[in-house]
């Protein structure tokens, strides 16, 4: 289906970023709902969230409120981003930053941050595929030769790279129909069949609670609990809020939004996408079901759900579930690599290397960079501890959230100074990266990037590093804006007009040309 997608809703030529990278900017409500669902609810959903519940208990539920909080936020600001992007032909969020703030440096910072944050997120999808194939007996486990062990990962990379290169955004849009249908089928069967087989929900919660009370030999404390303790409140709340603010800062989320045909499609999807949050709530419970079923993961919590399906379902249905997880990884990974490639092409290659690049040249560069981004994701997978793969996604969240002021504040105000926003971004990135680096993997002294929560300065509470870094970012931007305005430092040219932010596809005078031609 991925390869055939190049002929679906076929344009005269795919050799234009509007076609290869944005699907012709023509997707309606129905297609966008599946595309965004496939984009946002990923292998992270199916593997990492239940694994966190399996490992530590109720803290893993932070993913449910965060996907509820996010939709009112995007209902407010994403239609404005769609309108200004449609009117000026912006392909990436960094295009908008370049046009709004008149700063090449700030746009470059946003672009490079998006690429950096996307790599661990793609890595998380590849981890999901690897886990499924390992449970099926392909890969040989942790004690085999490295080439054999990681072969499923290389196969997944080759498949993903090939169909993304040939079909662009149309491929994940088409595959998303299959992915979501399979996932809904598997989860609805699981939440009916498994509780009956395991003795009912009461037994599941009782058994899971007892399992979580057992002492963790590494920390000497209970593994977790069914309810968040008072000492976890700040971590839970900041993880939920920080993740919600970061979700639509990811380039792949914005790419899916900009592929829609009008701003009302964006608004309608903000209203109906919470249906996936109900599904997510059911998926998270698989972690407790795995505890109740006595699943043994030998220290790798990512195996909990695949092993649960393998042990509790007939082989044919376990195969359907594994297919759902694998496709649930391929769809978002394709969109992510396309979005990262678009960022490089538009905001690095075209801006600094070849300003006169033709649309065909831009598309060819994006196709090549989409392959390189996947290689970067492989490096993340092979180089970082995967015991809790959710750390990969949260690490990306620390970085991408630092683009929030330049993008979202820019949709409403020009009060901030461009240099102050750049300094704020730099401060947030430095604080967030260094603090995350210092966190050790539990039981493994000397390791790094082991957790994405840390003590909040001045408060003494434990919170999501990304949100603390964002506060640092905003404070620096506000203070420096006041200083720079007092010094009357030069501001960049704003290429947008107030009516750009409410324009629709049907409005007369909508400009679909490039930012360069607009200038």
Short mmCIF file of C-alpha atoms in Angstrom, two decimals:
data_model
loop_
_atom_site.label_atom_id
_atom_site.label_comp_id
_atom_site.label_asym_id
_atom_site.label_seq_id
_atom_site.Cartn_x
_atom_site.Cartn_y
_atom_site.Cartn_z
CA UNK A 1 0.00 0.00 0.00
CA UNK A 2 2.90 2.32 0.75
CA UNK A 3 4.29 1.96 -2.75
CA UNK A 4 0.87 2.11 -4.44
CA UNK A 5 0.12 5.36 -2.59
CA UNK A 6 2.15 7.29 -5.18
CA UNK A 7 -0.81 6.74 -7.55
CA UNK A 8 -3.50 7.63 -4.98
CA UNK A 9 -5.02 11.09 -5.51
CA UNK A 10 -2.30 11.39 -8.11
CA UNK A 11 -0.90 14.79 -9.01
CA UNK A 12 0.76 15.62 -12.32
CA UNK A 13 4.10 15.21 -10.55
CA UNK A 14 5.25 14.32 -7.04
CA UNK A 15 8.41 16.37 -7.56
CA UNK A 16 7.18 19.33 -5.52
CA UNK A 17 7.18 19.63 -1.73
CA UNK A 18 3.49 20.56 -1.76
CA UNK A 19 2.84 17.16 -3.36
CA UNK A 20 5.55 14.84 -1.95
CA UNK A 21 5.78 16.48 1.48
CA UNK A 22 2.21 17.71 2.05
CA UNK A 23 0.06 15.39 -0.08
CA UNK A 24 -1.07 18.26 -2.31
CA UNK A 25 -2.50 20.18 0.69
CA UNK A 26 -5.79 18.48 -0.17
CA UNK A 27 -6.79 16.17 2.70
CA UNK A 28 -10.30 16.52 4.10
CA UNK A 29 -11.71 15.77 7.56
CA UNK A 30 -12.00 12.00 7.13
CA UNK A 31 -8.49 11.41 5.77
CA UNK A 32 -6.95 13.89 8.21
CA UNK A 33 -8.58 12.15 11.17
CA UNK A 34 -6.89 8.89 10.22
CA UNK A 35 -3.64 10.63 9.27
CA UNK A 36 -3.39 12.59 12.54
CA UNK A 37 -4.48 9.54 14.51
CA UNK A 38 -1.79 7.49 12.83
CA UNK A 39 0.66 10.33 13.37
CA UNK A 40 0.00 11.00 17.05
CA UNK A 41 -0.96 7.56 18.39
CA UNK A 42 2.10 5.52 17.58
CA UNK A 43 4.11 2.52 18.71
CA UNK A 44 4.78 4.76 21.73
CA UNK A 45 1.09 4.31 22.50
CA UNK A 46 0.99 0.56 22.08
CA UNK A 47 4.37 -0.37 23.58
CA UNK A 48 5.86 2.34 25.79
CA UNK A 49 2.80 3.59 27.72
CA UNK A 50 1.58 0.12 28.87
CA UNK A 51 5.24 -0.73 29.58
CA UNK A 52 5.43 2.23 31.94
CA UNK A 53 2.28 1.06 33.74
CA UNK A 54 3.73 -2.44 33.88
CA UNK A 55 6.96 -1.10 35.38
CA UNK A 56 5.90 1.69 37.75
CA UNK A 57 2.11 1.75 37.87
CA UNK A 58 -0.16 4.79 37.82
CA UNK A 59 2.49 7.30 36.71
CA UNK A 60 2.10 5.86 33.22
CA UNK A 61 -1.42 7.26 33.02
CA UNK A 62 -0.04 10.78 32.48
CA UNK A 63 -0.35 10.07 28.74
CA UNK A 64 -4.16 10.04 29.00
CA UNK A 65 -4.75 13.53 30.46
CA UNK A 66 -2.08 15.00 28.21
CA UNK A 67 -3.97 13.88 25.08
CA UNK A 68 -7.11 15.44 26.55
CA UNK A 69 -5.50 18.78 27.43
CA UNK A 70 -3.88 19.16 24.01
CA UNK A 71 -6.99 19.41 21.81
CA UNK A 72 -8.50 22.62 23.23
CA UNK A 73 -5.03 24.16 22.82
CA UNK A 74 -4.70 23.20 19.16
CA UNK A 75 -8.30 24.25 18.46
CA UNK A 76 -7.17 27.77 19.35
CA UNK A 77 -3.80 28.19 17.62
CA UNK A 78 -3.47 25.63 14.80
CA UNK A 79 -6.13 27.18 12.51
CA UNK A 80 -4.15 30.43 12.66
CA UNK A 81 -0.95 28.61 11.73
CA UNK A 82 -2.76 26.83 8.88
CA UNK A 83 -4.10 30.12 7.51
CA UNK A 84 -0.84 32.03 7.49
CA UNK A 85 1.01 29.01 6.11
CA UNK A 86 -1.53 28.49 3.35
CA UNK A 87 -1.49 32.14 2.34
CA UNK A 88 2.30 32.36 2.17
CA UNK A 89 3.10 28.85 0.99
CA UNK A 90 4.89 27.88 4.20
CA UNK A 91 5.79 24.17 4.31
CA UNK A 92 7.38 24.02 7.78
CA UNK A 93 6.96 25.80 11.14
CA UNK A 94 10.42 27.30 10.61
CA UNK A 95 9.12 28.90 7.38
CA UNK A 96 6.56 30.72 9.51
CA UNK A 97 9.18 31.77 12.08
CA UNK A 98 11.36 33.14 9.26
CA UNK A 99 8.47 35.17 7.83
CA UNK A 100 7.05 36.37 11.15
CA UNK A 101 10.23 37.37 12.97
CA UNK A 102 12.49 38.11 10.00
CA UNK A 103 15.29 36.09 11.56
CA UNK A 104 17.24 33.47 9.64
CA UNK A 105 19.04 32.40 12.83
CA UNK A 106 15.81 31.83 14.76
CA UNK A 107 14.28 29.91 11.85
CA UNK A 108 17.41 27.77 11.62
CA UNK A 109 17.24 27.08 15.36
CA UNK A 110 13.60 25.96 15.05
CA UNK A 111 14.42 23.76 12.05
CA UNK A 112 17.42 22.04 13.63
CA UNK A 113 15.54 21.55 16.90
CA UNK A 114 12.68 19.90 15.01
CA UNK A 115 15.05 17.53 13.24
CA UNK A 116 16.88 16.69 16.49
CA UNK A 117 13.65 16.06 18.40
CA UNK A 118 12.22 13.90 15.63
CA UNK A 119 15.09 11.40 15.59
CA UNK A 120 14.40 9.84 19.02
CA UNK A 121 10.69 9.77 18.17
CA UNK A 122 11.39 7.78 14.99
CA UNK A 123 13.70 5.61 17.07
CA UNK A 124 10.79 4.82 19.38
CA UNK A 125 8.80 3.52 16.42
CA UNK A 126 11.67 1.28 15.34
CA UNK A 127 11.95 -0.02 18.92
CA UNK A 128 8.28 -1.02 18.70
CA UNK A 129 8.88 -3.05 15.56
CA UNK A 130 12.00 -4.64 17.01
CA UNK A 131 10.16 -5.69 20.18
CA UNK A 132 7.37 -7.36 18.22
CA UNK A 133 9.78 -9.27 15.98
CA UNK A 134 11.85 -10.35 18.99
CA UNK A 135 8.77 -11.83 20.67
CA UNK A 136 7.99 -13.66 17.41
CA UNK A 137 11.46 -15.21 17.59
CA UNK A 138 13.12 -13.06 14.96
CA UNK A 139 16.30 -11.37 16.14
CA UNK A 140 17.54 -13.97 18.57
CA UNK A 141 17.28 -11.98 21.81
CA UNK A 142 19.80 -9.96 23.75
CA UNK A 143 22.58 -12.56 23.95
CA UNK A 144 23.02 -13.18 20.23
CA UNK A 145 25.37 -11.59 17.72
CA UNK A 146 24.69 -7.84 17.34
CA UNK A 147 23.98 -8.15 13.64
CA UNK A 148 21.42 -10.92 14.11
CA UNK A 149 19.89 -9.18 17.12
CA UNK A 150 19.40 -5.88 15.29
CA UNK A 151 18.50 -7.36 11.91
CA UNK A 152 14.76 -6.73 12.40
CA UNK A 153 15.60 -3.08 12.96
CA UNK A 154 17.55 -2.89 9.71
CA UNK A 155 14.73 -4.59 7.82
CA UNK A 156 12.21 -2.13 9.24
CA UNK A 157 14.51 0.73 8.24
CA UNK A 158 14.76 -0.55 4.65
CA UNK A 159 10.98 -0.96 4.24
CA UNK A 160 10.23 2.42 5.78
CA UNK A 161 12.91 4.20 3.75
CA UNK A 162 11.80 2.69 0.45
CA UNK A 163 8.10 3.54 0.52
CA UNK A 164 8.63 6.96 2.09
CA UNK A 165 11.11 7.85 -0.65
CA UNK A 166 8.77 6.82 -3.44
CA UNK A 167 5.36 8.00 -2.23
CA UNK A 168 5.89 10.83 0.26
CA UNK A 169 3.07 11.80 2.63
CA UNK A 170 0.44 9.92 0.62
CA UNK A 171 1.94 6.61 1.83
CA UNK A 172 1.32 7.03 5.57
CA UNK A 173 -2.04 8.70 4.84
CA UNK A 174 -3.22 5.60 2.99
CA UNK A 175 -1.68 3.07 5.38
CA UNK A 176 -3.24 4.92 8.34
CA UNK A 177 -6.66 3.51 7.38
CA UNK A 178 -5.37 -0.04 7.85
CA UNK A 179 -3.39 0.82 10.97
CA UNK A 180 -6.28 2.45 12.84
CA UNK A 181 -8.77 -0.25 11.84
CA UNK A 182 -6.44 -2.96 13.14
CA UNK A 183 -5.70 -1.13 16.37
CA UNK A 184 -9.37 -0.47 17.16
CA UNK A 185 -10.15 -4.13 16.44
CA UNK A 186 -7.34 -5.45 18.61
CA UNK A 187 -8.05 -3.18 21.58
CA UNK A 188 -11.81 -3.72 21.59
CA UNK A 189 -11.26 -7.49 21.54
CA UNK A 190 -8.55 -7.26 24.21
CA UNK A 191 -10.57 -5.22 26.72
CA UNK A 192 -13.47 -7.66 26.42
CA UNK A 193 -11.65 -10.99 26.10
CA UNK A 194 -8.71 -10.54 28.48
CA UNK A 195 -10.66 -9.44 31.59
CA UNK A 196 -12.94 -12.45 31.16
CA UNK A 197 -9.95 -14.78 30.81
CA UNK A 198 -8.01 -13.18 33.68
CA UNK A 199 -10.88 -13.27 36.22
CA UNK A 200 -12.43 -9.84 35.83
CA UNK A 201 -11.31 -6.25 36.33
CA UNK A 202 -11.34 -6.53 40.10
CA UNK A 203 -8.90 -9.42 40.00
CA UNK A 204 -6.72 -7.59 37.45
CA UNK A 205 -6.38 -4.50 39.66
CA UNK A 206 -5.85 -6.54 42.84
CA UNK A 207 -3.14 -8.68 41.24
CA UNK A 208 -1.45 -5.70 39.58
CA UNK A 209 -1.48 -3.82 42.88
CA UNK A 210 0.20 -6.70 44.69
CA UNK A 211 2.81 -7.05 41.94
CA UNK A 212 3.65 -3.34 42.11
CA UNK A 213 4.07 -3.49 45.89
CA UNK A 214 7.00 -5.88 45.51
CA UNK A 215 10.41 -4.40 46.25
CA UNK A 216 12.52 -3.31 43.33
CA UNK A 217 15.95 -4.91 43.95
CA UNK A 218 17.67 -1.94 42.27
CA UNK A 219 16.06 0.87 44.30
CA UNK A 220 15.03 -1.02 47.43
CA UNK A 221 11.57 0.56 47.15
CA UNK A 222 8.22 -0.76 45.88
CA UNK A 223 8.09 -0.99 42.09
CA UNK A 224 5.08 1.32 41.93
CA UNK A 225 1.44 1.66 42.88
CA UNK A 226 -2.06 1.73 41.44
CA UNK A 227 -2.45 5.36 42.50
CA UNK A 228 0.07 8.18 42.28
CA UNK A 229 1.55 9.08 45.65
CA UNK A 230 1.73 12.64 46.93
CA UNK A 231 5.42 12.86 46.04
CA UNK A 232 4.52 12.10 42.42
CA UNK A 233 1.91 14.83 41.90
CA UNK A 234 4.25 17.41 40.41
CA UNK A 235 5.93 14.86 38.14
CA UNK A 236 2.56 13.57 36.91
CA UNK A 237 1.10 17.02 36.31
CA UNK A 238 4.17 18.49 34.61
CA UNK A 239 4.61 15.43 32.40
CA UNK A 240 0.99 15.75 31.27
CA UNK A 241 1.08 19.51 30.67
CA UNK A 242 4.57 19.58 29.15
CA UNK A 243 3.78 16.72 26.79
CA UNK A 244 0.53 18.42 25.72
CA UNK A 245 2.33 21.69 24.92
CA UNK A 246 5.04 19.81 23.01
CA UNK A 247 2.87 17.47 20.93
CA UNK A 248 1.96 19.89 18.16
CA UNK A 249 5.37 21.53 18.17
CA UNK A 250 6.72 18.36 16.56
CA UNK A 251 7.28 18.87 12.83
CA UNK A 252 5.31 15.74 11.91
CA UNK A 253 2.20 17.00 13.73
CA UNK A 254 2.34 20.34 11.93
CA UNK A 255 3.04 18.62 8.61
CA UNK A 256 -0.17 16.60 8.92
CA UNK A 257 -2.09 19.78 9.77
CA UNK A 258 -0.68 21.75 6.83
CA UNK A 259 -1.69 18.91 4.48
CA UNK A 260 -5.38 19.72 5.07
CA UNK A 261 -7.45 21.58 2.49
CA UNK A 262 -8.97 24.28 4.74
CA UNK A 263 -8.88 25.61 8.30
CA UNK A 264 -12.21 24.08 9.26
CA UNK A 265 -10.72 20.62 8.73
CA UNK A 266 -8.20 21.50 11.45
CA UNK A 267 -10.94 22.70 13.82
CA UNK A 268 -13.16 19.67 13.19
CA UNK A 269 -10.29 17.29 13.87
CA UNK A 270 -9.46 19.06 17.12
CA UNK A 271 -13.04 18.25 18.12
CA UNK A 272 -13.15 14.59 17.06
CA UNK A 273 -9.58 13.41 17.73
CA UNK A 274 -10.32 12.93 21.47
CA UNK A 275 -11.98 9.67 20.39
CA UNK A 276 -8.44 8.35 20.25
CA UNK A 277 -7.93 9.38 23.90
CA UNK A 278 -10.63 6.89 24.89
CA UNK A 279 -8.71 4.25 22.97
CA UNK A 280 -5.48 5.32 24.68
CA UNK A 281 -7.08 4.88 28.10
CA UNK A 282 -7.93 1.29 27.20
CA UNK A 283 -4.46 0.65 25.77
CA UNK A 284 -2.76 1.80 28.99
CA UNK A 285 -4.69 -0.82 30.95
CA UNK A 286 -2.84 -3.52 29.01
CA UNK A 287 0.07 -2.86 31.37
CA UNK A 288 -2.02 -3.91 34.37
CA UNK A 289 -3.37 -6.90 32.42
CA UNK A 290 0.20 -8.04 31.77
CA UNK A 291 0.92 -7.84 35.51
CA UNK A 292 -2.23 -9.83 36.29
CA UNK A 293 -1.29 -12.43 33.67
CA UNK A 294 2.13 -12.89 35.27
CA UNK A 295 4.06 -11.87 32.16
CA UNK A 296 7.84 -12.14 32.66
CA UNK A 297 9.88 -9.63 30.67
CA UNK A 298 13.36 -10.33 32.10
CA UNK A 299 13.87 -6.65 32.86
CA UNK A 300 12.67 -5.29 29.50
CA UNK A 301 9.25 -3.77 30.15
CA UNK A 302 8.79 -3.06 26.42
CA UNK A 303 8.06 -6.77 25.94
CA UNK A 304 5.02 -6.70 28.25
CA UNK A 305 2.27 -6.14 25.67
CA UNK A 306 3.66 -8.37 22.89
CA UNK A 307 4.23 -11.19 25.39
CA UNK A 308 0.72 -10.67 26.80
CA UNK A 309 -0.80 -11.09 23.34
CA UNK A 310 1.41 -14.07 22.54
CA UNK A 311 0.52 -15.88 25.75
CA UNK A 312 -3.19 -15.07 26.03
CA UNK A 313 -4.47 -15.08 22.44
CA UNK A 314 -4.56 -17.75 19.75
CA UNK A 315 -1.61 -17.49 17.38
CA UNK A 316 -3.62 -16.05 14.49
CA UNK A 317 -5.02 -13.18 16.58
CA UNK A 318 -1.64 -12.48 18.17
CA UNK A 319 -0.41 -12.07 14.60
CA UNK A 320 -3.10 -9.48 13.92
CA UNK A 321 -2.09 -7.61 17.08
CA UNK A 322 1.59 -7.68 16.13
CA UNK A 323 0.69 -6.37 12.67
CA UNK A 324 -1.22 -3.51 14.28
CA UNK A 325 1.81 -2.57 16.40
CA UNK A 326 4.22 -2.79 13.47
CA UNK A 327 2.02 -0.69 11.17
CA UNK A 328 1.42 1.64 14.10
CA UNK A 329 5.16 2.28 13.99
CA UNK A 330 5.59 2.58 10.22
CA UNK A 331 2.89 5.24 9.70
CA UNK A 332 4.22 7.89 12.12
CA UNK A 333 7.85 7.08 11.33
CA UNK A 334 7.17 7.87 7.68
CA UNK A 335 5.49 11.21 8.51
CA UNK A 336 8.27 12.11 10.94
CA UNK A 337 11.04 11.50 8.43
CA UNK A 338 9.18 13.53 5.78
CA UNK A 339 8.66 16.43 8.19
CA UNK A 340 12.31 16.46 9.25
CA UNK A 341 13.42 16.32 5.62
CA UNK A 342 11.17 19.26 4.73
CA UNK A 343 12.74 21.29 7.54
CA UNK A 344 16.24 20.69 6.22
CA UNK A 345 15.30 21.38 2.62
CA UNK A 346 13.38 24.58 3.20
CA UNK A 347 15.26 26.10 6.11
CA UNK A 348 18.83 24.93 5.60
CA UNK A 349 19.35 23.91 1.97
CA UNK A 350 17.17 26.56 0.33
CA UNK A 351 17.87 29.30 2.86
CA UNK A 352 21.65 28.95 3.13
CA UNK A 353 22.96 26.66 0.40
CA UNK A 354 20.88 27.07 -2.75
CA UNK A 355 18.33 29.90 -2.64
CA UNK A 356 17.45 29.42 -6.32
CA UNK A 357 16.59 25.72 -5.96
CA UNK A 358 13.72 24.54 -8.15
CA UNK A 359 10.75 22.62 -6.66
CA UNK A 360 12.11 19.42 -8.19
CA UNK A 361 15.53 19.96 -6.61
CA UNK A 362 13.90 20.67 -3.25
CA UNK A 363 11.94 17.43 -3.45
CA UNK A 364 14.99 15.35 -4.36
CA UNK A 365 16.90 16.80 -1.40
CA UNK A 366 13.96 16.04 0.92
CA UNK A 367 13.83 12.45 -0.31
CA UNK A 368 17.54 12.03 0.43
CA UNK A 369 17.39 13.71 3.83
CA UNK A 370 14.41 11.55 4.85
CA UNK A 371 16.77 8.57 4.52
CA UNK A 372 19.52 10.26 6.54
CA UNK A 373 17.09 11.14 9.35
CA UNK A 374 16.16 7.47 9.67
CA UNK A 375 19.85 6.59 10.01
CA UNK A 376 20.03 9.13 12.85
CA UNK A 377 17.08 7.39 14.49
CA UNK A 378 18.91 4.07 14.24
CA UNK A 379 21.85 5.64 16.10
CA UNK A 380 19.48 6.66 18.92
CA UNK A 381 18.07 3.14 19.11
CA UNK A 382 21.44 1.41 19.14
CA UNK A 383 23.13 3.91 21.44
CA UNK A 384 20.64 4.57 24.25
CA UNK A 385 19.15 2.34 26.92
CA UNK A 386 15.76 1.03 25.77
CA UNK A 387 14.51 -0.40 29.07
CA UNK A 388 11.94 2.38 29.12
CA UNK A 389 11.59 3.46 25.51
CA UNK A 390 9.24 6.22 26.63
CA UNK A 391 12.38 8.17 27.60
CA UNK A 392 13.16 8.52 23.89
CA UNK A 393 9.92 10.38 23.27
CA UNK A 394 10.23 12.49 26.40
CA UNK A 395 13.79 13.44 25.44
CA UNK A 396 12.51 14.77 22.12
CA UNK A 397 9.82 16.66 24.04
CA UNK A 398 12.46 18.54 26.05
CA UNK A 399 14.01 19.88 22.86
CA UNK A 400 10.95 20.56 20.72
CA UNK A 401 9.09 22.41 23.48
CA UNK A 402 11.75 25.13 23.31
CA UNK A 403 10.34 26.19 19.93
CA UNK A 404 6.95 26.97 21.52
CA UNK A 405 7.54 30.71 22.14
CA UNK A 406 8.79 31.44 18.61
CA UNK A 407 5.86 29.59 16.98
CA UNK A 408 2.82 29.99 19.23
CA UNK A 409 3.57 33.44 20.64
CA UNK A 410 4.32 34.54 17.09
CA UNK A 411 0.78 33.64 16.02
CA UNK A 412 -0.59 36.35 18.32
CA UNK A 413 2.02 39.01 18.98
CA UNK A 414 5.19 40.68 17.72
CA UNK A 415 6.08 42.03 21.16
CA UNK A 416 9.02 39.68 21.64
CA UNK A 417 12.33 40.62 20.07
CA UNK A 418 13.80 38.09 17.65
CA UNK A 419 17.19 38.03 19.40
CA UNK A 420 15.50 37.57 22.77
CA UNK A 421 13.56 34.58 21.42
CA UNK A 422 16.80 33.11 20.09
CA UNK A 423 18.54 33.61 23.45
CA UNK A 424 15.55 32.07 25.25
CA UNK A 425 15.65 29.06 22.92
CA UNK A 426 19.39 28.65 23.57
CA UNK A 427 18.95 28.87 27.35
CA UNK A 428 16.08 26.35 27.35
CA UNK A 429 17.98 23.90 25.14
CA UNK A 430 21.12 24.15 27.26
CA UNK A 431 19.32 23.72 30.58
CA UNK A 432 17.06 20.91 29.34
CA UNK A 433 19.79 18.92 27.59
CA UNK A 434 22.27 19.17 30.45
CA UNK A 435 19.72 18.30 33.12
CA UNK A 436 18.50 15.29 31.12
CA UNK A 437 22.08 14.17 30.53
CA UNK A 438 22.74 14.06 34.28
CA UNK A 439 19.86 11.65 34.95
CA UNK A 440 21.16 8.10 35.40
CA UNK A 441 19.38 4.90 34.42
CA UNK A 442 18.21 3.32 37.72
CA UNK A 443 20.72 0.72 38.87
CA UNK A 444 23.29 1.71 36.24
CA UNK A 445 25.69 4.30 37.68
CA UNK A 446 27.52 6.38 35.11
CA UNK A 447 24.77 6.16 32.49
CA UNK A 448 22.96 9.19 31.07
CA UNK A 449 19.53 10.27 29.83
CA UNK A 450 17.94 7.76 32.20
CA UNK A 451 14.91 9.87 33.18
CA UNK A 452 13.13 12.98 32.00
CA UNK A 453 12.10 14.33 35.41
CA UNK A 454 14.35 16.17 37.84
CA UNK A 455 14.20 18.56 40.80
CA UNK A 456 12.67 21.93 39.86
CA UNK A 457 14.97 24.78 40.98
CA UNK A 458 13.55 26.91 43.84
CA UNK A 459 10.53 24.61 44.29
CA UNK A 460 12.35 21.43 45.25
CA UNK A 461 9.62 19.31 43.63
CA UNK A 462 10.28 16.74 40.89
CA UNK A 463 8.94 17.77 37.48
CA UNK A 464 9.27 17.24 33.74
CA UNK A 465 12.53 18.80 32.60
CA UNK A 466 10.95 20.12 29.38
CA UNK A 467 8.48 22.34 31.25
CA UNK A 468 11.15 23.73 33.57
CA UNK A 469 13.35 24.46 30.54
CA UNK A 470 10.40 26.23 28.86
CA UNK A 471 9.99 28.49 31.90
CA UNK A 472 13.71 29.35 31.70
CA UNK A 473 13.26 29.98 27.97
CA UNK A 474 10.33 32.39 28.43
CA UNK A 475 11.94 34.27 31.32
CA UNK A 476 15.10 34.89 29.29
CA UNK A 477 13.03 35.98 26.26
CA UNK A 478 10.92 38.41 28.31
CA UNK A 479 13.86 40.02 30.12
CA UNK A 480 15.97 40.40 26.99
CA UNK A 481 13.02 41.76 25.01
CA UNK A 482 12.64 44.56 27.56
CA UNK A 483 16.39 45.27 27.39
CA UNK A 484 16.64 45.14 23.60
CA UNK A 485 13.59 47.36 23.14
CA UNK A 486 15.10 49.87 25.54
CA UNK A 487 18.28 49.80 23.44
CA UNK A 488 16.18 50.06 20.25
CA UNK A 489 17.89 47.05 18.72
CA UNK A 490 16.81 46.46 15.09
CA UNK A 491 13.84 44.14 14.60
CA UNK A 492 13.30 41.85 11.64
CA UNK A 493 10.72 42.46 8.93
CA UNK A 494 7.30 40.90 9.47
CA UNK A 495 6.09 39.48 6.14
CA UNK A 496 2.62 38.66 7.48
CA UNK A 497 -0.53 40.76 7.84
CA UNK A 498 -3.33 40.45 10.43
CA UNK A 499 -5.79 39.07 7.87
CA UNK A 500 -3.33 36.26 7.00
CA UNK A 501 -4.14 34.54 10.29
CA UNK A 502 -7.84 34.10 9.55
CA UNK A 503 -7.65 33.42 5.80
CA UNK A 504 -9.27 30.31 4.37
CA UNK A 505 -8.72 28.43 1.13
CA UNK A 506 -11.87 29.96 -0.36
CA UNK A 507 -10.84 33.55 0.38
CA UNK A 508 -10.03 35.75 -2.56
CA UNK A 509 -6.44 36.89 -2.80
CA UNK A 510 -4.96 33.87 -1.02
CA UNK A 511 -1.31 33.67 -2.04
CA UNK A 512 0.08 30.19 -2.55
CA UNK A 513 3.49 31.27 -3.80
CA UNK A 514 6.73 30.81 -1.92
CA UNK A 515 7.99 33.11 0.86
CA UNK A 516 10.79 34.18 -1.46
CA UNK A 517 8.35 35.36 -4.13
CA UNK A 518 6.25 37.13 -1.52
CA UNK A 519 9.29 39.10 -0.42
#
